[in-house]
Amino acid sequence: MAGALVETLSTKKLLAVFVGFILLEIGFIILAKVKAPISTMAIVQSAVTCIDNKSQDWILPETCKYMVLDPENHQETISHQGPDDNPTHDPNNVVFAAVLPKKIVEMSRWFQYMLTLAVFKIPYNPQLEVAPDAVATLDIRLAYSNNKDFYKLPKSWQSVVNSTQERPLECVFEHPKTDEYKGFHYNCDPLFILQLGSLPHKHYLINIRLPVNKANPKISPNMKIGQVTEIDFVSITQTGGFTKIWISLKVALCTIMIFPLIWYWRRVTALARPALLIEKAIFGLALGMEFLNIPLELVTIFSDASWMLLFTDIRQGLFYALIFIFWVIFTGEHLMDQAHRNKLSSYKWQLGCITVSCLAFLGFELGERGTQLVNPTATMWQHPNLALALLVCGCIAGVLYFLLLCYLVFRVFRSIRFKRRFVLPTERTAHFQSIVNRFRMLMLLSAGTAGLTVAFFILQQKLEGMMNHYLPEDYEFNMASGFFTGVYGLWNIYVFLVLSLYAPSHKLYITSDLDNGDHSSSNGVATEQVQLMQMTQEKPRED
Amino acid sequence: MFSNSRVSFQFVTILIYITVVCVSQVNSHWWSLATKTLLVGSSSVEQCDNELGFSHSQRQLCRTYANHMKYVKDGAENGIKECKYQFRLNRWNCSTAVNDITVFGKVLKIGSKETAFTYAVAAAGVVVSVAQACKNGLLQECGCSRAPRPQGISSSWNWGGCGDDTDYAYGFAKEFIDARERDTNPSNKSKHKARKEMNLRNNEAGRLVAVRSSEPTCKCHGVSGSCNVRTCWMKLSGFREIGNKLKSKYNSAIEVVAKKRGRRQLDFTPRKRSDVITPTSLVYLESSPDYCVKNRRTGVKGTKGRECNVDSNGPDGCGLMCCGRGYRVVHKQIVEKCNCRFQWCCTVICDQCPSNVKRYVCK
C-alpha cells in the first residue's frame, strides 16, 4: 500500500482531529438526549372478552356482547352434566377483541412498525393447571379501518390476515401450589401475535379466538392452557418523534458522507497504479455506510412499504459484512511476510466465515420478517429447531471469524516485533515504523469504536434496569435514543476517519520495496515458510 | 300557636340537617362511594355535590373527572373486598356497616394498625382500577388526548407516545384521595395533625405498593431478534397479590410518635429505635382497641358469633378468636359442588355432594 495520509500528519494534528470527533460524538448523544423522545413505546391494552355466535363478522370491542370469564362465577351458574347447548358456554364463541391503538388516538405512519404481543392472564386453579408443555392455538384475525365510525361499523373493516397459529405457552407460578394461592396469577411469557412492517392505516382490529374441539376433548387444542380469563395486548412501535430525529440524522449524515467518499475515490483513481485490495475494501466499507445512511425510511411515510423493516435489517447486515471484510483485509495486508497479499483468495477462510454467518442471519430474517410480508402472524419460532439452527450457525461462524481475526492480529504483532529486531536493515526502519504506526492507529480506532459500542450497550441495559425501580418523576428518562444516535454517529465517524486518514497521500509518495514485493512475489509460499522457520527459531531467544 | 310550632319544627329540622352534614363531614369518607349506586351521564356531575362522603376539593375533582368516579368506586369496593379477605381470620374482620357513611364505623377514628391498612388498601384499589380503566381505553385522560389531566402528566401521542397507565393512575389517586386530608385543617391540636400525617403516609404507602407491584416486562426485537432494540412495559399484578403485600406491611407496621419540626411540619419517629420508616411502610399512632367485646364507644363489633377453627393455632383458632370465652358447635348439612371438571372457558361440570359439617362459633 502506498503512503497513507495518516503517515504525513503530525501528532498534534492527529490529536486535534481526535478531540474534534470526540466532541462531535458527544453532540450526537446530546442531540438524542435533548430532542428525541424514548425510541420505542409499548401500548398496553386489555382485550374485551366478547361472546359471539360463530358469526364471520368483525367483533368490535365497543358493540359486542361482553362476557366475564371468571371461573368462580361459572361454578355458581353452571352445574350440570351432559351436553350443553348454551352458546355462552361454548369456548369457540369467545372472542378477545381490541382496537389498536386506543379509541381516542390514531396510528401514524411515523410509528414505522408494530409488534403486537399477547399476555395471557391465568389465575391458578388446582383443577385446571397450565401444563408445562402447553401450546396455545390462536385463531388470529386482523383488520384495518380508516373510517370515522370505525368503532361502530363492522362493515368499515377490511381484512388483513386470518390465520391459525400455535404458540408454546410458558407460564410460571411463583407461589406454592396450594389452595391458599388459588386465584393468584401465573406469570406468563408474552406471546407473539403479529408484526407489521409499516402502518399505513389509522386503526387496527384484532379478534382472537382460542378454539376447542368440544366433541373430542382428548385431541382438542387449548385443553392444557388453564383458565384464561383475560388477554392483554402489548403493541410496540417506534415513537414518531424518534423516527423524525432518526431520519433527520440520516439525511444529514448521508449528505456529509458523500464528500469524503468522492474525494477518496478520486485520490485512488488519480494514482498511476491500479487500486489495491485494501483501498477497495475501504471504499466498500464507506459505500456500505453510505447505503445505510440513505434515509429510505421516508418511503414508508408516503407509501405502504411493509418491506422496509426487512430491507433495513439487510442494509445493516451488509454493513456488518463489509466492516468485517475490511478488518480482515487491513490486518492481512499489514502482515509483513511478503506473501499472499493483495489477493482476495488469501482470506478465503475468514471470508467463508463471514459468508456463512451472513447467509444464516439472512435466512433467519427472510424466514421471520420475509414471511411476515405475506402473513404478519407468522414467525420463525413456529419451527424453533430451524430458527435456532440458523441463529446458532450464524453465531458460530461469527465467533470463528473473530478467532481467525484475532490470530491474524497476533501474527502481525509477532512479525512486527520479530522484524524490528532481526530482519530489517537500518535504512528501511523509518518506512517500516510508519507502517507499524498506521496499523496500530487503526487497531486503536477499531478497538475504541467497538469497545464504545459495547459500553453503550451495557450502559443502556444498566440504566434501563435502574429505571425499572420505578421513580415516577424519572420515568421519562431515556437512554435508548441516545444509545442509537450515539452508536450510529460513532460508526459514521469511524468510517469518515478511515476514509480520510487512510487515503493515499500526495505529499509523501513512496513506492516502497515492500509494496513492489506484493506484485512480484511469485515464490511467496516459500518465503513465508522460511520466515516462519526463522521466527520459530528466534522465539526462545526473544523470551 | 299551631303555626308557631310548625315554624319551630322546621327550624329544628334545619338544625338537625346542619348538624348531620357537619358531623358527617368530619367522619365521612370518600370510600362510602363503594356502597352507592352511581349515576352515569349528565346527572353524575350533580351527584358530586350531593356526595356526603366527599370533601370540598374532592367535590371539585369529582366535577372535573366525573367519568373517573366509577373507577374510584370500583377501587374502593375492591379495596374493601380485599380487606375482608385478608382479615377473614382475624378478630377484626374489616367489618363494614350498610348505609353507614363512614363504612367501617367509628373504629377507624382510632389511629391503629387496622386503620392504616384500610387507608392503604383503599388507595391501592383506586390505583389499580384507574390503571385498568386506562388500559381498557375507558378513560380519555390517560390516553393522550388534550382533555384536562392532573399536573405533571403531559405528552403528545404522535411525538413520544403516551405515558404509562400506572403512572397516570398513581397521579390521579394521589390528587383525589389526598384531597380529603388536605382539606381538613386541623386546629392546633397536634393529635389531629399527627392523624392527618398518618393518613397521608398510609395512602401513599398503599399507592406505592400498588405501583411497585407492577413488574417490568421486556421484549427484544432488534435485528434477528437480538437485543439491540428492547422495549419494556409495566405489568400490573393482580389485586390479590397487592393485598398480600399490604398485609405483610400491616404485620410489620411501625408505631410512630409525632414530633414537631418547625411551626407546621411534623416528623414521625418510630417508637422502636430499630424500626426504619420507608415510603411503603404503614405507620400508626395508637395501639389497637380490644376487638374481642362489642364496644359502642370505640365502634368495635366483637367476635361473638364469629366462626373459628378448632385445629388452628393462628389468629383464627378458637382460643384466640373467641378471646377465651369458648365456642359452640353447630351441625349443619350442606350441599357442595364437588368433583368439578373444568374446561376452557366456560364450562364447569360439577357433582352435587351433600355433607355434614361441624362449625364452631364463638360464644
mmCIF file of N, CA and C in Angstrom, chain A residues 9 37 49 91 112 197 281 317 319 332-333 394 443 461 465 468 470 477 479 531:
data_model
loop_
_atom_site.group_PDB
_atom_site.id
_atom_site.type_symbol
_atom_site.label_atom_id
_atom_site.label_comp_id
_atom_site.label_asym_id
_atom_site.label_seq_id
_atom_site.Cartn_x
_atom_site.Cartn_y
_atom_site.Cartn_z
ATOM 1 N N LEU A 9 0.647 13.105 8.658
ATOM 2 C CA LEU A 9 0.119 14.052 9.649
ATOM 3 C C LEU A 9 1.011 14.084 10.886
ATOM 4 N N PRO A 37 -37.594 11.769 21.905
ATOM 5 C CA PRO A 37 -38.295 11.083 22.991
ATOM 6 C C PRO A 37 -37.758 9.673 23.105
ATOM 7 N N THR A 49 -63.531 -9.129 26.284
ATOM 8 C CA THR A 49 -63.975 -10.505 26.076
ATOM 9 C C THR A 49 -65.413 -10.480 25.591
ATOM 10 N N PRO A 91 -66.639 -22.398 24.229
ATOM 11 C CA PRO A 91 -65.394 -21.625 24.131
ATOM 12 C C PRO A 91 -65.143 -21.086 22.727
ATOM 13 N N GLN A 112 -43.679 3.626 12.073
ATOM 14 C CA GLN A 112 -42.816 2.689 11.336
ATOM 15 C C GLN A 112 -43.247 1.232 11.355
ATOM 16 N N GLY A 197 -44.808 -4.345 9.125
ATOM 17 C CA GLY A 197 -43.606 -3.601 8.744
ATOM 18 C C GLY A 197 -43.861 -2.150 8.418
ATOM 19 N N ALA A 281 -11.303 -2.246 -0.262
ATOM 20 C CA ALA A 281 -12.040 -2.637 0.949
ATOM 21 C C ALA A 281 -12.531 -1.407 1.702
ATOM 22 N N GLY A 317 -27.099 -5.592 7.919
ATOM 23 C CA GLY A 317 -26.294 -6.801 7.802
ATOM 24 C C GLY A 317 -25.173 -6.623 6.800
ATOM 25 N N PHE A 319 -23.686 -3.882 6.016
ATOM 26 C CA PHE A 319 -22.652 -3.038 6.608
ATOM 27 C C PHE A 319 -21.757 -3.859 7.539
ATOM 28 N N GLY A 332 -4.558 -8.326 7.335
ATOM 29 C CA GLY A 332 -3.777 -9.222 6.491
ATOM 30 C C GLY A 332 -2.753 -8.481 5.655
ATOM 31 N N GLU A 333 -3.137 -7.323 5.154
ATOM 32 C CA GLU A 333 -2.225 -6.576 4.295
ATOM 33 C C GLU A 333 -1.048 -6.000 5.079
ATOM 34 N N GLY A 394 -25.121 -19.002 12.521
ATOM 35 C CA GLY A 394 -24.637 -17.639 12.281
ATOM 36 C C GLY A 394 -23.676 -17.191 13.371
ATOM 37 N N MET A 443 -5.889 -0.167 14.678
ATOM 38 C CA MET A 443 -6.232 -1.099 15.744
ATOM 39 C C MET A 443 -6.882 -0.348 16.892
ATOM 40 N N GLN A 461 -28.537 -0.963 29.085
ATOM 41 C CA GLN A 461 -29.247 -2.014 29.801
ATOM 42 C C GLN A 461 -29.239 -1.737 31.301
ATOM 43 N N GLY A 465 -32.419 -0.890 33.680
ATOM 44 C CA GLY A 465 -32.675 -1.662 34.888
ATOM 45 C C GLY A 465 -32.958 -0.757 36.066
ATOM 46 N N ASN A 468 -36.383 0.753 35.995
ATOM 47 C CA ASN A 468 -37.457 -0.149 36.343
ATOM 48 C C ASN A 468 -37.765 -0.166 37.832
ATOM 49 N N TYR A 470 -38.829 2.120 39.303
ATOM 50 C CA TYR A 470 -39.972 2.999 39.338
ATOM 51 C C TYR A 470 -39.814 4.231 40.207
ATOM 52 N N PHE A 477 -36.953 9.464 31.773
ATOM 53 C CA PHE A 477 -35.532 9.356 31.493
ATOM 54 C C PHE A 477 -35.273 8.285 30.447
ATOM 55 N N MET A 479 -32.581 6.428 27.763
ATOM 56 C CA MET A 479 -31.213 6.199 27.328
ATOM 57 C C MET A 479 -31.181 5.620 25.922
ATOM 58 N N GLN A 531 10.407 -17.643 6.561
ATOM 59 C CA GLN A 531 10.266 -16.677 7.659
ATOM 60 C C GLN A 531 9.690 -17.319 8.905
#
